[in-house]
């Protein structure tokens, strides 16, 4: 199944957040450290398998919590650090994320 613009944008946003976090906390440049690379791959997989796809709410507003507990803790830490900094580093992605966060999650189709 081809990914739509909503999932592609969400992947770009998460990618940017993980890179910001890793650069500051682990001293990396372009390449992610092994721990952040694992988180990145996991996040991309979860987004690809999101049951909402183009109707996807932001993770904070989602009705389905699809992350394993340890990965959920890691991505929350990344988002807490990177979220406020996204306006400086990636303002367009940050604004899209704010607007996406205002959408109400739609019920899953059975």
PDB file of N, CA and C in Angstrom:
ATOM      1  N   UNK A   1       0.844  -1.184   0.000  1.00  0.00           N
ATOM      2  CA  UNK A   1       0.000   0.000   0.000  1.00  0.00           C
ATOM      3  C   UNK A   1       0.891   1.250   0.000  1.00  0.00           C
ATOM      4  N   UNK A   2       0.611   2.159  -0.900  1.00  0.00           N
ATOM      5  CA  UNK A   2       1.376   3.402  -0.984  1.00  0.00           C
ATOM      6  C   UNK A   2       0.986   4.321   0.167  1.00  0.00           C
ATOM      7  N   UNK A   3       1.980   5.021   0.670  1.00  0.00           N
ATOM      8  CA  UNK A   3       1.721   5.952   1.771  1.00  0.00           C
ATOM      9  C   UNK A   3       1.225   7.278   1.218  1.00  0.00           C
ATOM     10  N   UNK A   4       0.282   7.855   1.919  1.00  0.00           N
ATOM     11  CA  UNK A   4      -0.248   9.144   1.526  1.00  0.00           C
ATOM     12  C   UNK A   4       0.565  10.280   2.117  1.00  0.00           C
ATOM     13  N   UNK A   5       0.187  11.501   1.789  1.00  0.00           N
ATOM     14  CA  UNK A   5       0.937  12.666   2.250  1.00  0.00           C
ATOM     15  C   UNK A   5       0.953  12.833   3.771  1.00  0.00           C
ATOM     16  N   UNK A   6      -0.100  12.435   4.452  1.00  0.00           N
ATOM     17  CA  UNK A   6      -0.153  12.590   5.916  1.00  0.00           C
ATOM     18  C   UNK A   6       0.910  11.720   6.588  1.00  0.00           C
ATOM     19  N   UNK A   7       1.002  10.466   6.183  1.00  0.00           N
ATOM     20  CA  UNK A   7       1.986   9.557   6.791  1.00  0.00           C
ATOM     21  C   UNK A   7       3.399   9.978   6.405  1.00  0.00           C
ATOM     22  N   UNK A   8       3.606  10.379   5.163  1.00  0.00           N
ATOM     23  CA  UNK A   8       4.942  10.836   4.741  1.00  0.00           C
ATOM     24  C   UNK A   8       5.376  12.050   5.558  1.00  0.00           C
ATOM     25  N   UNK A   9       4.450  12.983   5.786  1.00  0.00           N
ATOM     26  CA  UNK A   9       4.769  14.180   6.577  1.00  0.00           C
ATOM     27  C   UNK A   9       5.061  13.806   8.024  1.00  0.00           C
ATOM     28  N   UNK A  10       4.292  12.891   8.577  1.00  0.00           N
ATOM     29  CA  UNK A  10       4.520  12.457   9.961  1.00  0.00           C
ATOM     30  C   UNK A  10       5.887  11.785  10.083  1.00  0.00           C
ATOM     31  N   UNK A  11       6.264  11.005   9.076  1.00  0.00           N
ATOM     32  CA  UNK A  11       7.586  10.363   9.086  1.00  0.00           C
ATOM     33  C   UNK A  11       8.696  11.412   9.037  1.00  0.00           C
ATOM     34  N   UNK A  12       8.522  12.447   8.214  1.00  0.00           N
ATOM     35  CA  UNK A  12       9.517  13.526   8.154  1.00  0.00           C
ATOM     36  C   UNK A  12       9.641  14.219   9.507  1.00  0.00           C
ATOM     37  N   UNK A  13       8.510  14.448  10.148  1.00  0.00           N
ATOM     38  CA  UNK A  13       8.500  15.128  11.445  1.00  0.00           C
ATOM     39  C   UNK A  13       9.216  14.293  12.498  1.00  0.00           C
ATOM     40  N   UNK A  14       8.885  13.018  12.579  1.00  0.00           N
ATOM     41  CA  UNK A  14       9.522  12.140  13.567  1.00  0.00           C
ATOM     42  C   UNK A  14      11.012  12.005  13.264  1.00  0.00           C
ATOM     43  N   UNK A  15      11.358  11.890  11.989  1.00  0.00           N
ATOM     44  CA  UNK A  15      12.762  11.813  11.581  1.00  0.00           C
ATOM     45  C   UNK A  15      13.526  13.049  12.067  1.00  0.00           C
ATOM     46  N   UNK A  16      12.961  14.217  11.829  1.00  0.00           N
ATOM     47  CA  UNK A  16      13.610  15.464  12.249  1.00  0.00           C
ATOM     48  C   UNK A  16      13.752  15.528  13.767  1.00  0.00           C
ATOM     49  N   UNK A  17      12.726  15.103  14.490  1.00  0.00           N
ATOM     50  CA  UNK A  17      12.773  15.135  15.960  1.00  0.00           C
ATOM     51  C   UNK A  17      13.859  14.203  16.500  1.00  0.00           C
ATOM     52  N   UNK A  18      13.947  13.009  15.957  1.00  0.00           N
ATOM     53  CA  UNK A  18      14.955  12.055  16.430  1.00  0.00           C
ATOM     54  C   UNK A  18      16.355  12.565  16.106  1.00  0.00           C
ATOM     55  N   UNK A  19      16.547  13.143  14.915  1.00  0.00           N
ATOM     56  CA  UNK A  19      17.860  13.686  14.567  1.00  0.00           C
ATOM     57  C   UNK A  19      18.251  14.855  15.476  1.00  0.00           C
ATOM     58  N   UNK A  20      17.307  15.745  15.779  1.00  0.00           N
ATOM     59  CA  UNK A  20      17.599  16.857  16.702  1.00  0.00           C
ATOM     60  C   UNK A  20      18.038  16.326  18.064  1.00  0.00           C
ATOM     61  N   UNK A  21      17.295  15.367  18.564  1.00  0.00           N
ATOM     62  CA  UNK A  21      17.585  14.793  19.879  1.00  0.00           C
ATOM     63  C   UNK A  21      18.954  14.119  19.890  1.00  0.00           C
ATOM     64  N   UNK A  22      19.212  13.285  18.899  1.00  0.00           N
ATOM     65  CA  UNK A  22      20.457  12.520  18.855  1.00  0.00           C
ATOM     66  C   UNK A  22      21.667  13.445  18.716  1.00  0.00           C
ATOM     67  N   UNK A  23      21.521  14.466  17.881  1.00  0.00           N
ATOM     68  CA  UNK A  23      22.618  15.414  17.679  1.00  0.00           C
ATOM     69  C   UNK A  23      23.001  16.075  19.001  1.00  0.00           C
ATOM     70  N   UNK A  24      22.015  16.478  19.787  1.00  0.00           N
ATOM     71  CA  UNK A  24      22.287  17.183  21.043  1.00  0.00           C
ATOM     72  C   UNK A  24      22.730  16.240  22.165  1.00  0.00           C
ATOM     73  N   UNK A  25      22.067  15.102  22.287  1.00  0.00           N
ATOM     74  CA  UNK A  25      22.325  14.221  23.420  1.00  0.00           C
ATOM     75  C   UNK A  25      23.420  13.187  23.193  1.00  0.00           C
ATOM     76  N   UNK A  26      23.690  12.857  21.937  1.00  0.00           N
ATOM     77  CA  UNK A  26      24.676  11.815  21.652  1.00  0.00           C
ATOM     78  C   UNK A  26      25.809  12.317  20.763  1.00  0.00           C
ATOM     79  N   UNK A  27      25.815  13.605  20.446  1.00  0.00           N
ATOM     80  CA  UNK A  27      26.914  14.217  19.702  1.00  0.00           C
ATOM     81  C   UNK A  27      27.074  13.737  18.267  1.00  0.00           C
ATOM     82  N   UNK A  28      25.986  13.328  17.634  1.00  0.00           N
ATOM     83  CA  UNK A  28      26.077  12.844  16.258  1.00  0.00           C
ATOM     84  C   UNK A  28      25.851  13.985  15.272  1.00  0.00           C
ATOM     85  N   UNK A  29      26.241  13.740  14.026  1.00  0.00           N
ATOM     86  CA  UNK A  29      25.976  14.720  12.967  1.00  0.00           C
ATOM     87  C   UNK A  29      24.874  14.177  12.067  1.00  0.00           C
ATOM     88  N   UNK A  30      25.242  13.594  10.948  1.00  0.00           N
ATOM     89  CA  UNK A  30      24.254  13.061  10.003  1.00  0.00           C
ATOM     90  C   UNK A  30      23.722  11.700  10.441  1.00  0.00           C
ATOM     91  N   UNK A  31      24.618  10.824  10.851  1.00  0.00           N
ATOM     92  CA  UNK A  31      24.240   9.464  11.242  1.00  0.00           C
ATOM     93  C   UNK A  31      23.682   9.453  12.663  1.00  0.00           C
ATOM     94  N   UNK A  32      22.691   8.621  12.881  1.00  0.00           N
ATOM     95  CA  UNK A  32      22.145   8.444  14.226  1.00  0.00           C
ATOM     96  C   UNK A  32      22.994   7.439  14.988  1.00  0.00           C
ATOM     97  N   UNK A  33      23.033   7.570  16.298  1.00  0.00           N
ATOM     98  CA  UNK A  33      23.691   6.567  17.131  1.00  0.00           C
ATOM     99  C   UNK A  33      22.856   5.277  17.051  1.00  0.00           C
ATOM    100  N   UNK A  34      23.412   4.142  17.457  1.00  0.00           N
ATOM    101  CA  UNK A  34      22.666   2.874  17.361  1.00  0.00           C
ATOM    102  C   UNK A  34      21.319   2.889  18.097  1.00  0.00           C
ATOM    103  N   UNK A  35      21.268   3.497  19.276  1.00  0.00           N
ATOM    104  CA  UNK A  35      20.018   3.542  20.043  1.00  0.00           C
ATOM    105  C   UNK A  35      18.945   4.361  19.313  1.00  0.00           C
ATOM    106  N   UNK A  36      19.339   5.514  18.795  1.00  0.00           N
ATOM    107  CA  UNK A  36      18.384   6.365  18.080  1.00  0.00           C
ATOM    108  C   UNK A  36      18.017   5.764  16.726  1.00  0.00           C
ATOM    109  N   UNK A  37      18.951   5.072  16.103  1.00  0.00           N
ATOM    110  CA  UNK A  37      18.660   4.396  14.827  1.00  0.00           C
ATOM    111  C   UNK A  37      17.594   3.325  15.039  1.00  0.00           C
ATOM    112  N   UNK A  38      17.716   2.582  16.130  1.00  0.00           N
ATOM    113  CA  UNK A  38      16.716   1.558  16.452  1.00  0.00           C
ATOM    114  C   UNK A  38      15.341   2.206  16.677  1.00  0.00           C
ATOM    115  N   UNK A  39      15.308   3.298  17.427  1.00  0.00           N
ATOM    116  CA  UNK A  39      14.056   4.014  17.678  1.00  0.00           C
ATOM    117  C   UNK A  39      13.475   4.550  16.366  1.00  0.00           C
ATOM    118  N   UNK A  40      14.321   5.101  15.518  1.00  0.00           N
ATOM    119  CA  UNK A  40      13.890   5.640  14.228  1.00  0.00           C
ATOM    120  C   UNK A  40      13.250   4.548  13.372  1.00  0.00           C
ATOM    121  N   UNK A  41      13.912   3.412  13.260  1.00  0.00           N
ATOM    122  CA  UNK A  41      13.376   2.305  12.459  1.00  0.00           C
ATOM    123  C   UNK A  41      12.043   1.824  13.023  1.00  0.00           C
ATOM    124  N   UNK A  42      11.958   1.754  14.342  1.00  0.00           N
ATOM    125  CA  UNK A  42      10.722   1.317  14.992  1.00  0.00           C
ATOM    126  C   UNK A  42       9.586   2.312  14.722  1.00  0.00           C
ATOM    127  N   UNK A  43       9.886   3.600  14.855  1.00  0.00           N
ATOM    128  CA  UNK A  43       8.866   4.639  14.636  1.00  0.00           C
ATOM    129  C   UNK A  43       8.375   4.630  13.188  1.00  0.00           C
ATOM    130  N   UNK A  44       9.287   4.460  12.240  1.00  0.00           N
ATOM    131  CA  UNK A  44       8.897   4.422  10.828  1.00  0.00           C
ATOM    132  C   UNK A  44       8.005   3.209  10.547  1.00  0.00           C
ATOM    133  N   UNK A  45       8.331   2.082  11.157  1.00  0.00           N
ATOM    134  CA  UNK A  45       7.516   0.875  10.989  1.00  0.00           C
ATOM    135  C   UNK A  45       6.122   1.084  11.574  1.00  0.00           C
ATOM    136  N   UNK A  46       6.054   1.658  12.775  1.00  0.00           N
ATOM    137  CA  UNK A  46       4.751   1.893  13.410  1.00  0.00           C
ATOM    138  C   UNK A  46       3.903   2.839  12.555  1.00  0.00           C
ATOM    139  N   UNK A  47       4.517   3.877  12.000  1.00  0.00           N
ATOM    140  CA  UNK A  47       3.766   4.805  11.147  1.00  0.00           C
ATOM    141  C   UNK A  47       3.272   4.111   9.879  1.00  0.00           C
ATOM    142  N   UNK A  48       4.096   3.254   9.304  1.00  0.00           N
ATOM    143  CA  UNK A  48       3.681   2.518   8.100  1.00  0.00           C
ATOM    144  C   UNK A  48       2.492   1.617   8.378  1.00  0.00           C
ATOM    145  N   UNK A  49       2.418   1.100   9.607  1.00  0.00           N
ATOM    146  CA  UNK A  49       1.355   0.164   9.965  1.00  0.00           C
ATOM    147  C   UNK A  49       0.190   0.832  10.696  1.00  0.00           C
ATOM    148  N   UNK A  50       0.213   2.148  10.786  1.00  0.00           N
ATOM    149  CA  UNK A  50      -0.845   2.862  11.508  1.00  0.00           C
ATOM    150  C   UNK A  50      -2.209   2.539  10.894  1.00  0.00           C
ATOM    151  N   UNK A  51      -3.154   2.073  11.713  1.00  0.00           N
ATOM    152  CA  UNK A  51      -4.470   1.724  11.171  1.00  0.00           C
ATOM    153  C   UNK A  51      -5.266   2.943  10.680  1.00  0.00           C
ATOM    154  N   UNK A  52      -4.911   4.135  11.112  1.00  0.00           N
ATOM    155  CA  UNK A  52      -5.634   5.339  10.702  1.00  0.00           C
ATOM    156  C   UNK A  52      -5.160   5.891   9.361  1.00  0.00           C
ATOM    157  N   UNK A  53      -3.904   5.630   9.008  1.00  0.00           N
ATOM    158  CA  UNK A  53      -3.276   6.120   7.782  1.00  0.00           C
ATOM    159  C   UNK A  53      -3.548   7.613   7.575  1.00  0.00           C
ATOM    160  N   UNK A  54      -4.245   7.999   6.536  1.00  0.00           N
ATOM    161  CA  UNK A  54      -4.409   9.425   6.225  1.00  0.00           C
ATOM    162  C   UNK A  54      -5.310  10.159   7.216  1.00  0.00           C
ATOM    163  N   UNK A  55      -6.055   9.434   8.022  1.00  0.00           N
ATOM    164  CA  UNK A  55      -6.883  10.055   9.063  1.00  0.00           C
ATOM    165  C   UNK A  55      -6.162  10.048  10.409  1.00  0.00           C
ATOM    166  N   UNK A  56      -4.861   9.785  10.386  1.00  0.00           N
ATOM    167  CA  UNK A  56      -4.073   9.633  11.605  1.00  0.00           C
ATOM    168  C   UNK A  56      -4.066  10.917  12.434  1.00  0.00           C
ATOM    169  N   UNK A  57      -4.409  10.798  13.715  1.00  0.00           N
ATOM    170  CA  UNK A  57      -4.225  11.946  14.616  1.00  0.00           C
ATOM    171  C   UNK A  57      -2.755  11.984  15.052  1.00  0.00           C
ATOM    172  N   UNK A  58      -2.354  13.011  15.750  1.00  0.00           N
ATOM    173  CA  UNK A  58      -1.011  12.983  16.326  1.00  0.00           C
ATOM    174  C   UNK A  58      -0.991  11.886  17.386  1.00  0.00           C
ATOM    175  N   UNK A  59       0.180  11.373  17.676  1.00  0.00           N
ATOM    176  CA  UNK A  59       0.289  10.265  18.634  1.00  0.00           C
ATOM    177  C   UNK A  59      -0.299  10.636  20.001  1.00  0.00           C
ATOM    178  N   UNK A  60      -0.128  11.885  20.398  1.00  0.00           N
ATOM    179  CA  UNK A  60      -0.647  12.316  21.699  1.00  0.00           C
ATOM    180  C   UNK A  60      -2.169  12.225  21.772  1.00  0.00           C
ATOM    181  N   UNK A  61      -2.837  12.355  20.630  1.00  0.00           N
ATOM    182  CA  UNK A  61      -4.300  12.317  20.589  1.00  0.00           C
ATOM    183  C   UNK A  61      -4.848  10.987  20.093  1.00  0.00           C
ATOM    184  N   UNK A  62      -3.985  10.022  19.888  1.00  0.00           N
ATOM    185  CA  UNK A  62      -4.406   8.759  19.279  1.00  0.00           C
ATOM    186  C   UNK A  62      -5.140   7.866  20.276  1.00  0.00           C
ATOM    187  N   UNK A  63      -6.112   7.142  19.760  1.00  0.00           N
ATOM    188  CA  UNK A  63      -6.882   6.206  20.576  1.00  0.00           C
ATOM    189  C   UNK A  63      -6.185   4.854  20.693  1.00  0.00           C
ATOM    190  N   UNK A  64      -5.274   4.565  19.767  1.00  0.00           N
ATOM    191  CA  UNK A  64      -4.548   3.298  19.748  1.00  0.00           C
ATOM    192  C   UNK A  64      -3.104   3.581  20.145  1.00  0.00           C
ATOM    193  N   UNK A  65      -2.629   2.943  21.181  1.00  0.00           N
ATOM    194  CA  UNK A  65      -1.240   3.134  21.600  1.00  0.00           C
ATOM    195  C   UNK A  65      -0.439   1.931  21.133  1.00  0.00           C
ATOM    196  N   UNK A  66       0.230   2.104  19.987  1.00  0.00           N
ATOM    197  CA  UNK A  66       0.846   0.979  19.293  1.00  0.00           C
ATOM    198  C   UNK A  66       2.318   0.769  19.638  1.00  0.00           C
ATOM    199  N   UNK A  67       2.928   1.645  20.413  1.00  0.00           N
ATOM    200  CA  UNK A  67       4.334   1.496  20.765  1.00  0.00           C
ATOM    201  C   UNK A  67       4.490   0.545  21.948  1.00  0.00           C
ATOM    202  N   UNK A  68       5.569  -0.251  21.922  1.00  0.00           N
ATOM    203  CA  UNK A  68       5.922  -1.061  23.087  1.00  0.00           C
ATOM    204  C   UNK A  68       6.278  -0.082  24.209  1.00  0.00           C
ATOM    205  N   UNK A  69       6.067  -0.468  25.465  1.00  0.00           N
ATOM    206  CA  UNK A  69       6.308   0.471  26.570  1.00  0.00           C
ATOM    207  C   UNK A  69       7.699   1.107  26.576  1.00  0.00           C
ATOM    208  N   UNK A  70       8.754   0.332  26.314  1.00  0.00           N
ATOM    209  CA  UNK A  70      10.100   0.910  26.345  1.00  0.00           C
ATOM    210  C   UNK A  70      10.310   1.907  25.207  1.00  0.00           C
ATOM    211  N   UNK A  71       9.771   1.599  24.038  1.00  0.00           N
ATOM    212  CA  UNK A  71       9.898   2.512  22.901  1.00  0.00           C
ATOM    213  C   UNK A  71       9.027   3.753  23.104  1.00  0.00           C
ATOM    214  N   UNK A  72       7.887   3.577  23.746  1.00  0.00           N
ATOM    215  CA  UNK A  72       7.009   4.714  24.039  1.00  0.00           C
ATOM    216  C   UNK A  72       7.728   5.699  24.961  1.00  0.00           C
ATOM    217  N   UNK A  73       8.439   5.179  25.953  1.00  0.00           N
ATOM    218  CA  UNK A  73       9.209   6.021  26.866  1.00  0.00           C
ATOM    219  C   UNK A  73      10.293   6.781  26.111  1.00  0.00           C
ATOM    220  N   UNK A  74      10.990   6.080  25.211  1.00  0.00           N
ATOM    221  CA  UNK A  74      12.072   6.717  24.447  1.00  0.00           C
ATOM    222  C   UNK A  74      11.543   7.801  23.511  1.00  0.00           C
ATOM    223  N   UNK A  75      10.468   7.506  22.781  1.00  0.00           N
ATOM    224  CA  UNK A  75       9.957   8.499  21.824  1.00  0.00           C
ATOM    225  C   UNK A  75       9.354   9.696  22.568  1.00  0.00           C
ATOM    226  N   UNK A  76       8.780   9.466  23.735  1.00  0.00           N
ATOM    227  CA  UNK A  76       8.242  10.577  24.530  1.00  0.00           C
ATOM    228  C   UNK A  76       9.370  11.511  24.965  1.00  0.00           C
ATOM    229  N   UNK A  77      10.497  10.932  25.357  1.00  0.00           N
ATOM    230  CA  UNK A  77      11.667  11.723  25.758  1.00  0.00           C
ATOM    231  C   UNK A  77      12.177  12.560  24.577  1.00  0.00           C
ATOM    232  N   UNK A  78      12.242  11.933  23.410  1.00  0.00           N
ATOM    233  CA  UNK A  78      12.673  12.634  22.193  1.00  0.00           C
ATOM    234  C   UNK A  78      11.717  13.780  21.883  1.00  0.00           C
ATOM    235  N   UNK A  79      10.420  13.515  21.940  1.00  0.00           N
ATOM    236  CA  UNK A  79       9.424  14.532  21.594  1.00  0.00           C
ATOM    237  C   UNK A  79       9.410  15.683  22.595  1.00  0.00           C
ATOM    238  N   UNK A  80       9.603  15.366  23.874  1.00  0.00           N
ATOM    239  CA  UNK A  80       9.652  16.432  24.884  1.00  0.00           C
ATOM    240  C   UNK A  80      10.819  17.381  24.614  1.00  0.00           C
ATOM    241  N   UNK A  81      11.961  16.826  24.213  1.00  0.00           N
ATOM    242  CA  UNK A  81      13.118  17.669  23.925  1.00  0.00           C
ATOM    243  C   UNK A  81      12.951  18.403  22.588  1.00  0.00           C
ATOM    244  N   UNK A  82      12.613  17.650  21.553  1.00  0.00           N
ATOM    245  CA  UNK A  82      12.628  18.191  20.192  1.00  0.00           C
ATOM    246  C   UNK A  82      11.413  19.042  19.844  1.00  0.00           C
ATOM    247  N   UNK A  83      10.275  18.734  20.439  1.00  0.00           N
ATOM    248  CA  UNK A  83       9.045  19.443  20.095  1.00  0.00           C
ATOM    249  C   UNK A  83       9.176  20.955  20.103  1.00  0.00           C
ATOM    250  N   UNK A  84       9.599  21.553  21.219  1.00  0.00           N
ATOM    251  CA  UNK A  84       9.716  23.015  21.255  1.00  0.00           C
ATOM    252  C   UNK A  84      10.767  23.559  20.285  1.00  0.00           C
ATOM    253  N   UNK A  85      11.788  22.766  19.966  1.00  0.00           N
ATOM    254  CA  UNK A  85      12.868  23.219  19.091  1.00  0.00           C
ATOM    255  C   UNK A  85      12.518  23.102  17.608  1.00  0.00           C
ATOM    256  N   UNK A  86      11.462  22.378  17.318  1.00  0.00           N
ATOM    257  CA  UNK A  86      11.069  22.185  15.920  1.00  0.00           C
ATOM    258  C   UNK A  86      10.693  23.504  15.253  1.00  0.00           C
ATOM    259  N   UNK A  87      10.122  24.436  16.004  1.00  0.00           N
ATOM    260  CA  UNK A  87       9.762  25.734  15.418  1.00  0.00           C
ATOM    261  C   UNK A  87      10.985  26.477  14.881  1.00  0.00           C
ATOM    262  N   UNK A  88      12.119  26.312  15.526  1.00  0.00           N
ATOM    263  CA  UNK A  88      13.348  26.960  15.064  1.00  0.00           C
ATOM    264  C   UNK A  88      13.996  26.208  13.908  1.00  0.00           C
ATOM    265  N   UNK A  89      14.041  24.887  14.014  1.00  0.00           N
ATOM    266  CA  UNK A  89      14.781  24.078  13.050  1.00  0.00           C
ATOM    267  C   UNK A  89      13.949  23.632  11.843  1.00  0.00           C
ATOM    268  N   UNK A  90      12.678  23.376  12.050  1.00  0.00           N
ATOM    269  CA  UNK A  90      11.783  22.886  10.992  1.00  0.00           C
ATOM    270  C   UNK A  90      10.398  23.522  11.169  1.00  0.00           C
ATOM    271  N   UNK A  91      10.285  24.837  10.929  1.00  0.00           N
ATOM    272  CA  UNK A  91       9.025  25.528  11.234  1.00  0.00           C
ATOM    273  C   UNK A  91       7.809  25.017  10.458  1.00  0.00           C
ATOM    274  N   UNK A  92       7.983  24.639   9.202  1.00  0.00           N
ATOM    275  CA  UNK A  92       6.838  24.168   8.405  1.00  0.00           C
ATOM    276  C   UNK A  92       6.315  22.849   8.970  1.00  0.00           C
ATOM    277  N   UNK A  93       7.222  21.917   9.239  1.00  0.00           N
ATOM    278  CA  UNK A  93       6.803  20.640   9.836  1.00  0.00           C
ATOM    279  C   UNK A  93       6.136  20.877  11.190  1.00  0.00           C
ATOM    280  N   UNK A  94       6.693  21.793  11.971  1.00  0.00           N
ATOM    281  CA  UNK A  94       6.131  22.077  13.294  1.00  0.00           C
ATOM    282  C   UNK A  94       4.709  22.622  13.182  1.00  0.00           C
ATOM    283  N   UNK A  95       4.485  23.521  12.256  1.00  0.00           N
ATOM    284  CA  UNK A  95       3.142  24.084  12.082  1.00  0.00           C
ATOM    285  C   UNK A  95       2.154  23.028  11.589  1.00  0.00           C
ATOM    286  N   UNK A  96       2.587  22.194  10.666  1.00  0.00           N
ATOM    287  CA  UNK A  96       1.719  21.096  10.219  1.00  0.00           C
ATOM    288  C   UNK A  96       1.351  20.203  11.403  1.00  0.00           C
ATOM    289  N   UNK A  97       2.323  19.933  12.254  1.00  0.00           N
ATOM    290  CA  UNK A  97       2.078  19.070  13.413  1.00  0.00           C
ATOM    291  C   UNK A  97       1.069  19.708  14.374  1.00  0.00           C
ATOM    292  N   UNK A  98       1.180  21.010  14.557  1.00  0.00           N
ATOM    293  CA  UNK A  98       0.224  21.722  15.417  1.00  0.00           C
ATOM    294  C   UNK A  98      -1.182  21.620  14.833  1.00  0.00           C
ATOM    295  N   UNK A  99      -1.309  21.850  13.527  1.00  0.00           N
ATOM    296  CA  UNK A  99      -2.631  21.757  12.887  1.00  0.00           C
ATOM    297  C   UNK A  99      -3.161  20.330  12.929  1.00  0.00           C
ATOM    298  N   UNK A 100      -2.288  19.349  12.689  1.00  0.00           N
ATOM    299  CA  UNK A 100      -2.710  17.943  12.757  1.00  0.00           C
ATOM    300  C   UNK A 100      -3.186  17.593  14.164  1.00  0.00           C
ATOM    301  N   UNK A 101      -2.563  18.187  15.165  1.00  0.00           N
ATOM    302  CA  UNK A 101      -2.928  17.921  16.553  1.00  0.00           C
ATOM    303  C   UNK A 101      -4.292  18.472  16.935  1.00  0.00           C
ATOM    304  N   UNK A 102      -4.798  19.393  16.152  1.00  0.00           N
ATOM    305  CA  UNK A 102      -6.114  19.974  16.440  1.00  0.00           C
ATOM    306  C   UNK A 102      -7.251  19.139  15.867  1.00  0.00           C
ATOM    307  N   UNK A 103      -6.909  18.193  14.994  1.00  0.00           N
ATOM    308  CA  UNK A 103      -7.932  17.322  14.403  1.00  0.00           C
ATOM    309  C   UNK A 103      -8.378  16.285  15.422  1.00  0.00           C
ATOM    310  N   UNK A 104      -9.647  15.997  15.411  1.00  0.00           N
ATOM    311  CA  UNK A 104     -10.187  14.958  16.289  1.00  0.00           C
ATOM    312  C   UNK A 104      -9.936  13.601  15.643  1.00  0.00           C
ATOM    313  N   UNK A 105      -9.513  12.615  16.430  1.00  0.00           N
ATOM    314  CA  UNK A 105      -9.313  11.285  15.852  1.00  0.00           C
ATOM    315  C   UNK A 105     -10.638  10.681  15.406  1.00  0.00           C
ATOM    316  N   UNK A 106     -10.627  10.078  14.225  1.00  0.00           N
ATOM    317  CA  UNK A 106     -11.830   9.424  13.710  1.00  0.00           C
ATOM    318  C   UNK A 106     -11.852   7.987  14.207  1.00  0.00           C
ATOM    319  N   UNK A 107     -13.036   7.435  14.411  1.00  0.00           N
ATOM    320  CA  UNK A 107     -13.094   6.035  14.844  1.00  0.00           C
ATOM    321  C   UNK A 107     -12.556   5.120  13.744  1.00  0.00           C
ATOM    322  N   UNK A 108     -11.939   4.036  14.170  1.00  0.00           N
ATOM    323  CA  UNK A 108     -11.416   3.057  13.211  1.00  0.00           C
ATOM    324  C   UNK A 108     -12.555   2.361  12.493  1.00  0.00           C
ATOM    325  N   UNK A 109     -12.350   2.098  11.206  1.00  0.00           N
ATOM    326  CA  UNK A 109     -13.340   1.337  10.441  1.00  0.00           C
ATOM    327  C   UNK A 109     -13.110  -0.140  10.715  1.00  0.00           C
ATOM    328  N   UNK A 110     -14.188  -0.860  10.923  1.00  0.00           N
ATOM    329  CA  UNK A 110     -14.048  -2.293  11.206  1.00  0.00           C
ATOM    330  C   UNK A 110     -14.168  -3.104   9.955  1.00  0.00           C
TER     331      UNK A 110
END
